[in-house]
Amino acid sequence: MGLQMPHPFLIGGKLSLYKKIRSLGVEDDATVTFSYEDGAEVFHFNETHVETAMSQTGFATTLAEAVADGFLYKNGNEILDEMREEELLTDYDRGDESFIEFIAEVIENEHWNYCWFEHSTEKYDHKRGYTELSAEFAVPLSSLKNETYPLPGWKASVRTPNGNLTLER
């Protein structure tokens, strides 16, 4: 029994997302859409349903992790760009190791003024309901080439020659 070398496209014993998609005949310039949604039971009559859903689900932190770390941070993204343009990051103390937490706070405090994510509320009656929060990023497949496990917990969708493929991860 000799030494076995890992397959060159395997990462941690699994085929990388990039290689999985490429193996289906998808070209590097194809668009991969990452989407995330979560929600919570809320009281909507007091107009705090979005904030309640964010605090119960950790949605702002999940979104902050996506835009402030990994390949979306390295390649740039509209949310972080807008935060910089609107000078929402000026209070961040560079070198402080809580950038993701800072971004999550900005999302929680400023989301009404920007379109960083979608939200909808199903109203059960005059005060109770369910609020769903969702975010989406479209990126070229080529940006995933060197990524081990991009956006864990997010769905990845891509159009293949045989139809649309959605991977829940």
GROMACS .gro file of N, CA and C in nm:
model
  507
    1MET      N    1   0.083  -0.118   0.000
    1MET     CA    2   0.000   0.000   0.000
    1MET      C    3   0.088   0.125   0.000
    2GLY      N    4   0.096   0.196  -0.107
    2GLY     CA    5   0.181   0.313  -0.118
    2GLY      C    6   0.115   0.439  -0.066
    3LEU      N    7   0.189   0.544  -0.069
    3LEU     CA    8   0.140   0.674  -0.028
    3LEU      C    9   0.040   0.724  -0.132
    4GLN      N   10  -0.078   0.763  -0.086
    4GLN     CA   11  -0.179   0.812  -0.179
    4GLN      C   12  -0.182   0.963  -0.174
    5MET      N   13  -0.173   1.024  -0.288
    5MET     CA   14  -0.178   1.169  -0.299
    5MET      C   15  -0.322   1.212  -0.321
    6PRO      N   16  -0.363   1.322  -0.261
    6PRO     CA   17  -0.500   1.369  -0.283
    6PRO      C   18  -0.519   1.413  -0.427
    7HIS      N   19  -0.640   1.399  -0.474
    7HIS     CA   20  -0.676   1.445  -0.608
    7HIS      C   21  -0.651   1.595  -0.614
    8PRO      N   22  -0.593   1.650  -0.723
    8PRO     CA   23  -0.558   1.792  -0.728
    8PRO      C   24  -0.678   1.886  -0.719
    9PHE      N   25  -0.798   1.841  -0.745
    9PHE     CA   26  -0.914   1.928  -0.738
    9PHE      C   27  -0.990   1.913  -0.607
   10LEU      N   28  -0.944   1.824  -0.523
   10LEU     CA   29  -1.012   1.799  -0.397
   10LEU      C   30  -0.960   1.893  -0.290
   11ILE      N   31  -1.051   1.946  -0.213
   11ILE     CA   32  -1.016   2.031  -0.099
   11ILE      C   33  -1.080   1.966   0.022
   12GLY      N   34  -0.997   1.922   0.116
   12GLY     CA   35  -1.050   1.855   0.235
   12GLY      C   36  -1.125   1.728   0.200
   13GLY      N   37  -1.083   1.659   0.094
   13GLY     CA   38  -1.149   1.536   0.054
   13GLY      C   39  -1.272   1.558  -0.032
   14LYS      N   40  -1.307   1.683  -0.061
   14LYS     CA   41  -1.424   1.712  -0.142
   14LYS      C   42  -1.384   1.798  -0.261
   15LEU      N   43  -1.458   1.783  -0.368
   15LEU     CA   44  -1.436   1.864  -0.487
   15LEU      C   45  -1.474   2.008  -0.455
   16SER      N   46  -1.389   2.105  -0.490
   16SER     CA   47  -1.419   2.245  -0.462
   16SER      C   48  -1.543   2.287  -0.541
   17LEU      N   49  -1.611   2.390  -0.492
   17LEU     CA   50  -1.730   2.441  -0.561
   17LEU      C   51  -1.695   2.483  -0.703
   18TYR      N   52  -1.582   2.550  -0.720
   18TYR     CA   53  -1.538   2.592  -0.853
   18TYR      C   54  -1.526   2.473  -0.947
   19LYS      N   55  -1.458   2.368  -0.903
   19LYS     CA   56  -1.437   2.251  -0.987
   19LYS      C   57  -1.568   2.175  -1.013
   20LYS      N   58  -1.656   2.170  -0.913
   20LYS     CA   59  -1.787   2.106  -0.933
   20LYS      C   60  -1.862   2.174  -1.047
   21ILE      N   61  -1.863   2.306  -1.041
   21ILE     CA   62  -1.937   2.383  -1.143
   21ILE      C   63  -1.868   2.371  -1.279
   22ARG      N   64  -1.736   2.382  -1.282
   22ARG     CA   65  -1.663   2.370  -1.409
   22ARG      C   66  -1.682   2.233  -1.472
   23SER      N   67  -1.692   2.128  -1.388
   23SER     CA   68  -1.709   1.992  -1.440
   23SER      C   69  -1.843   1.974  -1.511
   24LEU      N   70  -1.934   2.068  -1.493
   24LEU     CA   71  -2.065   2.062  -1.559
   24LEU      C   72  -2.066   2.138  -1.692
   25GLY      N   73  -1.949   2.182  -1.736
   25GLY     CA   74  -1.939   2.252  -1.864
   25GLY      C   75  -1.966   2.400  -1.855
   26VAL      N   76  -1.957   2.456  -1.735
   26VAL     CA   77  -1.980   2.599  -1.716
   26VAL      C   78  -1.848   2.674  -1.731
   27GLU      N   79  -1.850   2.784  -1.805
   27GLU     CA   80  -1.730   2.863  -1.830
   27GLU      C   81  -1.700   2.958  -1.714
   28ASP      N   82  -1.576   3.004  -1.705
   28ASP     CA   83  -1.531   3.092  -1.598
   28ASP      C   84  -1.608   3.224  -1.590
   29ASP      N   85  -1.661   3.271  -1.703
   29ASP     CA   86  -1.731   3.400  -1.701
   29ASP      C   87  -1.879   3.386  -1.663
   30ALA      N   88  -1.923   3.265  -1.633
   30ALA     CA   89  -2.063   3.244  -1.589
   30ALA      C   90  -2.085   3.311  -1.454
   31THR      N   91  -2.208   3.348  -1.427
   31THR     CA   92  -2.242   3.413  -1.301
   31THR      C   93  -2.291   3.310  -1.200
   32VAL      N   94  -2.231   3.314  -1.082
   32VAL     CA   95  -2.276   3.232  -0.970
   32VAL      C   96  -2.346   3.326  -0.873
   33THR      N   97  -2.467   3.292  -0.836
   33THR     CA   98  -2.543   3.375  -0.743
   33THR      C   99  -2.547   3.306  -0.608
   34PHE      N  100  -2.497   3.375  -0.507
   34PHE     CA  101  -2.504   3.327  -0.370
   34PHE      C  102  -2.623   3.394  -0.302
   35SER      N  103  -2.705   3.316  -0.234
   35SER     CA  104  -2.820   3.374  -0.165
   35SER      C  105  -2.830   3.316  -0.024
   36TYR      N  106  -2.881   3.399   0.065
   36TYR     CA  107  -2.898   3.359   0.204
   36TYR      C  108  -3.029   3.416   0.253
   37GLU      N  109  -3.104   3.336   0.326
   37GLU     CA  110  -3.227   3.387   0.386
   37GLU      C  111  -3.248   3.324   0.522
   38ASP      N  112  -3.310   3.400   0.608
   38ASP     CA  113  -3.342   3.355   0.743
   38ASP      C  114  -3.458   3.441   0.791
   39GLY      N  115  -3.527   3.395   0.891
   39GLY     CA  116  -3.640   3.472   0.940
   39GLY      C  117  -3.680   3.432   1.079
   40ALA      N  118  -3.778   3.505   1.133
   40ALA     CA  119  -3.820   3.481   1.270
   40ALA      C  120  -3.965   3.524   1.290
   41GLU      N  121  -4.027   3.463   1.390
   41GLU     CA  122  -4.160   3.505   1.434
   41GLU      C  123  -4.144   3.641   1.501
   42VAL      N  124  -4.231   3.736   1.469
   42VAL     CA  125  -4.216   3.873   1.519
   42VAL      C  126  -4.352   3.933   1.555
   43PHE      N  127  -4.345   4.044   1.626
   43PHE     CA  128  -4.459   4.134   1.643
   43PHE      C  129  -4.435   4.248   1.545
   44HIS      N  130  -4.527   4.269   1.453
   44HIS     CA  131  -4.506   4.372   1.350
   44HIS      C  132  -4.576   4.503   1.381
   45PHE      N  133  -4.668   4.503   1.476
   45PHE     CA  134  -4.748   4.623   1.501
   45PHE      C  135  -4.665   4.740   1.552
   46ASN      N  136  -4.551   4.713   1.613
   46ASN     CA  137  -4.468   4.820   1.667
   46ASN      C  138  -4.355   4.861   1.574
   47GLU      N  139  -4.355   4.810   1.450
   47GLU     CA  140  -4.258   4.846   1.346
   47GLU      C  141  -4.113   4.811   1.381
   48THR      N  142  -4.093   4.712   1.469
   48THR     CA  143  -3.957   4.668   1.502
   48THR      C  144  -3.932   4.527   1.449
   49HIS      N  145  -4.017   4.481   1.358
   49HIS     CA  146  -4.008   4.343   1.311
   49HIS      C  147  -3.877   4.310   1.240
   50VAL      N  148  -3.823   4.402   1.162
   50VAL     CA  149  -3.697   4.375   1.092
   50VAL      C  150  -3.583   4.364   1.193
   51GLU      N  151  -3.578   4.457   1.287
   51GLU     CA  152  -3.474   4.453   1.391
   51GLU      C  153  -3.486   4.326   1.475
   52THR      N  154  -3.609   4.287   1.508
   52THR     CA  155  -3.631   4.165   1.585
   52THR      C  156  -3.580   4.044   1.509
   53ALA      N  157  -3.614   4.036   1.381
   53ALA     CA  158  -3.569   3.923   1.299
   53ALA      C  159  -3.416   3.921   1.289
   54MET      N  160  -3.355   4.039   1.275
   54MET     CA  161  -3.208   4.044   1.268
   54MET      C  162  -3.145   3.995   1.398
   55SER      N  163  -3.199   4.038   1.511
   55SER     CA  164  -3.137   3.998   1.637
   55SER      C  165  -3.162   3.850   1.668
   56GLN      N  166  -3.278   3.798   1.630
   56GLN     CA  167  -3.308   3.657   1.658
   56GLN      C  168  -3.232   3.561   1.567
   57THR      N  169  -3.196   3.607   1.449
   57THR     CA  170  -3.131   3.517   1.352
   57THR      C  171  -2.980   3.539   1.338
   58GLY      N  172  -2.931   3.654   1.377
   58GLY     CA  173  -2.790   3.686   1.353
   58GLY      C  174  -2.764   3.724   1.208
   59PHE      N  175  -2.869   3.765   1.138
   59PHE     CA  176  -2.859   3.795   0.995
   59PHE      C  177  -2.755   3.903   0.966
   60ALA      N  178  -2.751   4.010   1.046
   60ALA     CA  179  -2.656   4.119   1.020
   60ALA      C  180  -2.512   4.068   1.029
   61THR      N  181  -2.486   3.979   1.122
   61THR     CA  182  -2.351   3.922   1.136
   61THR      C  183  -2.318   3.833   1.017
   62THR      N  184  -2.414   3.752   0.973
   62THR     CA  185  -2.391   3.666   0.856
   62THR      C  186  -2.361   3.751   0.733
   63LEU      N  187  -2.437   3.856   0.713
   63LEU     CA  188  -2.413   3.945   0.599
   63LEU      C  189  -2.279   4.016   0.614
   64ALA      N  190  -2.246   4.061   0.734
   64ALA     CA  191  -2.118   4.128   0.759
   64ALA      C  192  -2.001   4.034   0.731
   65GLU      N  193  -2.012   3.908   0.773
   65GLU     CA  194  -1.906   3.810   0.747
   65GLU      C  195  -1.886   3.792   0.596
   66ALA      N  196  -1.995   3.794   0.521
   66ALA     CA  197  -1.986   3.776   0.376
   66ALA      C  198  -1.914   3.893   0.309
   67VAL      N  199  -1.947   4.016   0.349
   67VAL     CA  200  -1.891   4.132   0.279
   67VAL      C  201  -1.756   4.177   0.335
   68ALA      N  202  -1.723   4.139   0.457
   68ALA     CA  203  -1.601   4.190   0.520
   68ALA      C  204  -1.492   4.085   0.534
   69ASP      N  205  -1.511   3.969   0.472
   69ASP     CA  206  -1.412   3.863   0.482
   69ASP      C  207  -1.422   3.776   0.356
   70GLY      N  208  -1.319   3.703   0.326
   70GLY     CA  209  -1.323   3.609   0.214
   70GLY      C  210  -1.319   3.674   0.078
   71PHE      N  211  -1.369   3.600  -0.021
   71PHE     CA  212  -1.353   3.644  -0.160
   71PHE      C  213  -1.436   3.768  -0.193
   72LEU      N  214  -1.551   3.791  -0.127
   72LEU     CA  215  -1.627   3.913  -0.154
   72LEU      C  216  -1.552   4.036  -0.105
   73TYR      N  217  -1.479   4.021   0.004
   73TYR     CA  218  -1.399   4.132   0.055
   73TYR      C  219  -1.280   4.156  -0.038
   74LYS      N  220  -1.212   4.049  -0.079
   74LYS     CA  221  -1.094   4.061  -0.166
   74LYS      C  222  -1.130   4.119  -0.302
   75ASN      N  223  -1.246   4.078  -0.357
   75ASN     CA  224  -1.286   4.121  -0.490
   75ASN      C  225  -1.373   4.246  -0.490
   76GLY      N  226  -1.410   4.292  -0.373
   76GLY     CA  227  -1.495   4.410  -0.362
   76GLY      C  228  -1.642   4.373  -0.374
   77ASN      N  229  -1.724   4.452  -0.309
   77ASN     CA  230  -1.869   4.429  -0.316
   77ASN      C  231  -1.941   4.562  -0.295
   78GLU      N  232  -2.062   4.569  -0.344
   78GLU     CA  233  -2.138   4.694  -0.342
   78GLU      C  234  -2.168   4.744  -0.202
   79ILE      N  235  -2.193   4.653  -0.108
   79ILE     CA  236  -2.229   4.696   0.027
   79ILE      C  237  -2.113   4.769   0.093
   80LEU      N  238  -1.996   4.708   0.092
   80LEU     CA  239  -1.880   4.771   0.154
   80LEU      C  240  -1.840   4.899   0.079
   81ASP      N  241  -1.851   4.896  -0.053
   81ASP     CA  242  -1.821   5.016  -0.132
   81ASP      C  243  -1.914   5.130  -0.094
   82GLU      N  244  -2.043   5.100  -0.080
   82GLU     CA  245  -2.140   5.204  -0.043
   82GLU      C  246  -2.114   5.255   0.098
   83MET      N  247  -2.080   5.166   0.189
   83MET     CA  248  -2.048   5.209   0.325
   83MET      C  249  -1.930   5.305   0.326
   84ARG      N  250  -1.829   5.274   0.243
   84ARG     CA  251  -1.712   5.363   0.234
   84ARG      C  252  -1.750   5.498   0.173
   85GLU      N  253  -1.826   5.495   0.061
   85GLU     CA  254  -1.867   5.618  -0.006
   85GLU      C  255  -1.952   5.707   0.085
   86GLU      N  256  -2.036   5.645   0.164
   86GLU     CA  257  -2.126   5.720   0.254
   86GLU      C  258  -2.060   5.754   0.388
   87GLU      N  259  -1.931   5.721   0.398
   87GLU     CA  260  -1.851   5.749   0.518
   87GLU      C  261  -1.909   5.685   0.644
   88LEU      N  262  -1.963   5.564   0.627
   88LEU     CA  263  -2.019   5.491   0.741
   88LEU      C  264  -1.912   5.412   0.816
   89LEU      N  265  -1.790   5.409   0.762
   89LEU     CA  266  -1.683   5.332   0.825
   89LEU      C  267  -1.580   5.422   0.893
   90THR      N  268  -1.603   5.551   0.897
   90THR     CA  269  -1.504   5.644   0.952
   90THR      C  270  -1.480   5.623   1.101
   91ASP      N  271  -1.576   5.569   1.173
   91ASP     CA  272  -1.558   5.546   1.317
   91ASP      C  273  -1.483   5.417   1.348
   92TYR      N  274  -1.454   5.338   1.246
   92TYR     CA  275  -1.381   5.212   1.270
   92TYR      C  276  -1.235   5.243   1.298
   93ASP      N  277  -1.184   5.189   1.405
   93ASP     CA  278  -1.045   5.208   1.444
   93ASP      C  279  -0.960   5.101   1.378
   94ARG      N  280  -0.887   5.137   1.272
   94ARG     CA  281  -0.804   5.040   1.199
   94ARG      C  282  -0.711   4.968   1.295
   95GLY      N  283  -0.696   4.838   1.272
   95GLY     CA  284  -0.613   4.757   1.359
   95GLY      C  285  -0.695   4.688   1.467
   96ASP      N  286  -0.813   4.743   1.493
   96ASP     CA  287  -0.904   4.677   1.585
   96ASP      C  288  -0.949   4.549   1.517
   97GLU      N  289  -0.953   4.439   1.587
   97GLU     CA  290  -0.984   4.310   1.525
   97GLU      C  291  -1.133   4.279   1.524
   98SER      N  292  -1.216   4.380   1.524
   98SER     CA  293  -1.360   4.356   1.527
   98SER      C  294  -1.429   4.418   1.406
   99PHE      N  295  -1.365   4.410   1.289
   99PHE     CA  296  -1.421   4.471   1.169
   99PHE      C  297  -1.557   4.411   1.134
  100ILE      N  298  -1.570   4.279   1.142
  100ILE     CA  299  -1.697   4.214   1.110
  100ILE      C  300  -1.806   4.261   1.205
  101GLU      N  301  -1.775   4.270   1.333
  101GLU     CA  302  -1.873   4.317   1.431
  101GLU      C  303  -1.912   4.462   1.402
  102PHE      N  304  -1.814   4.543   1.362
  102PHE     CA  305  -1.841   4.683   1.328
  102PHE      C  306  -1.935   4.691   1.209
  103ILE      N  307  -1.907   4.613   1.106
  103ILE     CA  308  -1.991   4.612   0.986
  103ILE      C  309  -2.133   4.565   1.022
  104ALA      N  310  -2.144   4.463   1.107
  104ALA     CA  311  -2.277   4.414   1.150
  104ALA      C  312  -2.354   4.525   1.220
  105GLU      N  313  -2.287   4.603   1.301
  105GLU     CA  314  -2.352   4.715   1.370
  105GLU      C  315  -2.400   4.820   1.270
  106VAL      N  316  -2.317   4.850   1.170
  106VAL     CA  317  -2.356   4.946   1.068
  106VAL      C  318  -2.480   4.895   0.994
  107ILE      N  319  -2.482   4.768   0.961
  107ILE     CA  320  -2.598   4.709   0.893
  107ILE      C  321  -2.722   4.723   0.980
  108GLU      N  322  -2.710   4.688   1.107
  108GLU     CA  323  -2.824   4.697   1.199
  108GLU      C  324  -2.875   4.841   1.213
  109ASN      N  325  -2.782   4.937   1.222
  109ASN     CA  326  -2.820   5.076   1.248
  109ASN      C  327  -2.862   5.154   1.123
  110GLU      N  328  -2.811   5.117   1.007
  110GLU     CA  329  -2.832   5.197   0.887
  110GLU      C  330  -2.916   5.130   0.778
  111HIS      N  331  -2.962   5.010   0.800
  111HIS     CA  332  -3.027   4.934   0.691
  111HIS      C  333  -3.149   5.003   0.633
  112TRP      N  334  -3.219   5.085   0.708
  112TRP     CA  335  -3.338   5.152   0.654
  112TRP      C  336  -3.302   5.253   0.547
  113ASN      N  337  -3.180   5.303   0.549
  113ASN     CA  338  -3.137   5.405   0.454
  113ASN      C  339  -3.075   5.348   0.327
  114TYR      N  340  -3.053   5.216   0.323
  114TYR     CA  341  -2.985   5.152   0.211
  114TYR      C  342  -3.055   5.022   0.174
  115CYS      N  343  -3.026   4.971   0.057
  115CYS     CA  344  -3.089   4.848   0.008
  115CYS      C  345  -2.989   4.733   0.012
  116TRP      N  346  -2.935   4.704   0.130
  116TRP     CA  347  -2.833   4.600   0.143
  116TRP      C  348  -2.893   4.462   0.147
  117PHE      N  349  -3.019   4.451   0.183
  117PHE     CA  350  -3.088   4.322   0.186
  117PHE      C  351  -3.237   4.345   0.171
  118GLU      N  352  -3.307   4.237   0.143
  118GLU     CA  353  -3.452   4.241   0.127
  118GLU      C  354  -3.518   4.190   0.256
  119HIS      N  355  -3.638   4.236   0.280
  119HIS     CA  356  -3.715   4.183   0.391
  119HIS      C  357  -3.863   4.182   0.355
  120SER      N  358  -3.933   4.083   0.407
  120SER     CA  359  -4.078   4.076   0.386
  120SER      C  360  -4.140   4.017   0.511
  121THR      N  361  -4.263   4.059   0.538
  121THR     CA  362  -4.332   4.012   0.657
  121THR      C  363  -4.467   3.954   0.619
  122GLU      N  364  -4.489   3.831   0.659
  122GLU     CA  365  -4.620   3.769   0.646
  122GLU      C  366  -4.693   3.799   0.776
  123LYS      N  367  -4.805   3.869   0.765
  123LYS     CA  368  -4.881   3.908   0.885
  123LYS      C  369  -4.989   3.804   0.913
  124TYR      N  370  -4.977   3.741   1.031
  124TYR     CA  371  -5.077   3.642   1.071
  124TYR      C  372  -5.205   3.708   1.118
  125ASP      N  373  -5.192   3.817   1.188
  125ASP     CA  374  -5.306   3.894   1.238
  125ASP      C  375  -5.260   4.038   1.257
  126HIS      N  376  -5.330   4.116   1.339
  126HIS     CA  377  -5.297   4.257   1.352
  126HIS      C  378  -5.168   4.286   1.429
  127LYS      N  379  -5.106   4.183   1.490
  127LYS     CA  380  -4.981   4.211   1.560
  127LYS      C  381  -4.871   4.107   1.541
  128ARG      N  382  -4.904   3.985   1.505
  128ARG     CA  383  -4.803   3.879   1.492
  128ARG      C  384  -4.776   3.846   1.346
  129GLY      N  385  -4.654   3.797   1.321
  129GLY     CA  386  -4.619   3.758   1.185
  129GLY      C  387  -4.482   3.692   1.178
  130TYR      N  388  -4.435   3.677   1.056
  130TYR     CA  389  -4.305   3.616   1.030
  130TYR      C  390  -4.230   3.707   0.934
  131THR      N  391  -4.113   3.752   0.974
  131THR     CA  392  -4.031   3.837   0.888
  131THR      C  393  -3.914   3.757   0.834
  132GLU      N  394  -3.900   3.761   0.702
  132GLU     CA  395  -3.790   3.693   0.634
  132GLU      C  396  -3.692   3.797   0.582
  133LEU      N  397  -3.564   3.771   0.602
  133LEU     CA  398  -3.456   3.857   0.555
  133LEU      C  399  -3.376   3.780   0.451
  134SER      N  400  -3.333   3.847   0.345
  134SER     CA  401  -3.256   3.777   0.242
  134SER      C  402  -3.155   3.870   0.177
  135ALA      N  403  -3.045   3.810   0.133
  135ALA     CA  404  -2.941   3.884   0.063
  135ALA      C  405  -2.890   3.798  -0.052
  136GLU      N  406  -2.832   3.865  -0.151
  136GLU     CA  407  -2.787   3.794  -0.270
  136GLU      C  408  -2.665   3.866  -0.329
  137PHE      N  409  -2.569   3.787  -0.377
  137PHE     CA  410  -2.451   3.839  -0.445
  137PHE      C  411  -2.429   3.759  -0.573
  138ALA      N  412  -2.406   3.828  -0.683
  138ALA     CA  413  -2.374   3.762  -0.810
  138ALA      C  414  -2.227   3.788  -0.839
  139VAL      N  415  -2.154   3.679  -0.866
  139VAL     CA  416  -2.009   3.689  -0.890
  139VAL      C  417  -1.972   3.601  -1.009
  140PRO      N  418  -1.865   3.636  -1.081
  140PRO     CA  419  -1.820   3.547  -1.188
  140PRO      C  420  -1.761   3.420  -1.128
  141LEU      N  421  -1.782   3.308  -1.194
  141LEU     CA  422  -1.729   3.181  -1.148
  141LEU      C  423  -1.578   3.189  -1.125
  142SER      N  424  -1.509   3.262  -1.210
  142SER     CA  425  -1.363   3.271  -1.199
  142SER      C  426  -1.317   3.324  -1.063
  143SER      N  427  -1.400   3.402  -0.994
  143SER     CA  428  -1.360   3.456  -0.863
  143SER      C  429  -1.357   3.349  -0.755
  144LEU      N  430  -1.409   3.230  -0.785
  144LEU     CA  431  -1.411   3.120  -0.688
  144LEU      C  432  -1.295   3.024  -0.706
  145LYS      N  433  -1.212   3.050  -0.805
  145LYS     CA  434  -1.105   2.957  -0.842
  145LYS      C  435  -1.016   2.916  -0.725
  146ASN      N  436  -0.979   3.009  -0.640
  146ASN     CA  437  -0.887   2.980  -0.529
  146ASN      C  438  -0.956   2.975  -0.394
  147GLU      N  439  -1.088   2.961  -0.394
  147GLU     CA  440  -1.163   2.961  -0.269
  147GLU      C  441  -1.187   2.819  -0.221
  148THR      N  442  -1.154   2.794  -0.097
  148THR     CA  443  -1.172   2.662  -0.040
  148THR      C  444  -1.319   2.630  -0.019
  149TYR      N  445  -1.388   2.716   0.051
  149TYR     CA  446  -1.529   2.692   0.083
  149TYR      C  447  -1.599   2.828   0.092
  150PRO      N  448  -1.634   2.888  -0.023
  150PRO     CA  449  -1.689   3.025  -0.022
  150PRO      C  450  -1.830   3.031   0.037
  151LEU      N  451  -1.851   3.130   0.122
  151LEU     CA  452  -1.980   3.159   0.183
  151LEU      C  453  -2.054   3.036   0.236
  152PRO      N  454  -1.998   2.971   0.336
  152PRO     CA  455  -2.068   2.855   0.394
  152PRO      C  456  -2.205   2.894   0.446
  153GLY      N  457  -2.302   2.808   0.423
  153GLY     CA  458  -2.439   2.835   0.467
  153GLY      C  459  -2.524   2.909   0.363
  154TRP      N  460  -2.461   2.960   0.259
  154TRP     CA  461  -2.532   3.030   0.152
  154TRP      C  462  -2.560   2.931   0.039
  155LYS      N  463  -2.670   2.950  -0.033
  155LYS     CA  464  -2.699   2.871  -0.152
  155LYS      C  465  -2.620   2.930  -0.268
  156ALA      N  466  -2.571   2.843  -0.355
  156ALA     CA  467  -2.501   2.886  -0.476
  156ALA      C  468  -2.580   2.837  -0.597
  157SER      N  469  -2.614   2.928  -0.687
  157SER     CA  470  -2.691   2.894  -0.808
  157SER      C  471  -2.614   2.937  -0.931
  158VAL      N  472  -2.623   2.854  -1.035
  158VAL     CA  473  -2.555   2.885  -1.160
  158VAL      C  474  -2.634   2.821  -1.275
  159ARG      N  475  -2.628   2.885  -1.389
  159ARG     CA  476  -2.691   2.829  -1.509
  159ARG      C  477  -2.589   2.738  -1.578
  160THR      N  478  -2.627   2.613  -1.599
  160THR     CA  479  -2.541   2.516  -1.665
  160THR      C  480  -2.598   2.489  -1.805
  161PRO      N  481  -2.524   2.420  -1.891
  161PRO     CA  482  -2.580   2.385  -2.023
  161PRO      C  483  -2.706   2.298  -2.012
  162ASN      N  484  -2.726   2.232  -1.898
  162ASN     CA  485  -2.842   2.146  -1.879
  162ASN      C  486  -2.951   2.207  -1.793
  163GLY      N  487  -2.940   2.335  -1.760
  163GLY     CA  488  -3.041   2.402  -1.678
  163GLY      C  489  -2.979   2.466  -1.556
  164ASN      N  490  -3.063   2.521  -1.470
  164ASN     CA  491  -3.014   2.588  -1.349
  164ASN      C  492  -2.980   2.485  -1.242
  165LEU      N  493  -2.871   2.514  -1.171
  165LEU     CA  494  -2.826   2.427  -1.063
  165LEU      C  495  -2.818   2.511  -0.936
  166THR      N  496  -2.877   2.463  -0.828
  166THR     CA  497  -2.867   2.529  -0.698
  166THR      C  498  -2.807   2.431  -0.600
  167LEU      N  499  -2.700   2.475  -0.535
  167LEU     CA  500  -2.632   2.393  -0.436
  167LEU      C  501  -2.656   2.452  -0.298
  168GLU      N  502  -2.716   2.375  -0.210
  168GLU     CA  503  -2.731   2.420  -0.072
  168GLU      C  504  -2.612   2.368   0.004
  169ARG      N  505  -2.544   2.459   0.074
  169ARG     CA  506  -2.417   2.421   0.134
  169ARG      C  507  -2.417   2.439   0.281
   0.00000   0.00000   0.00000
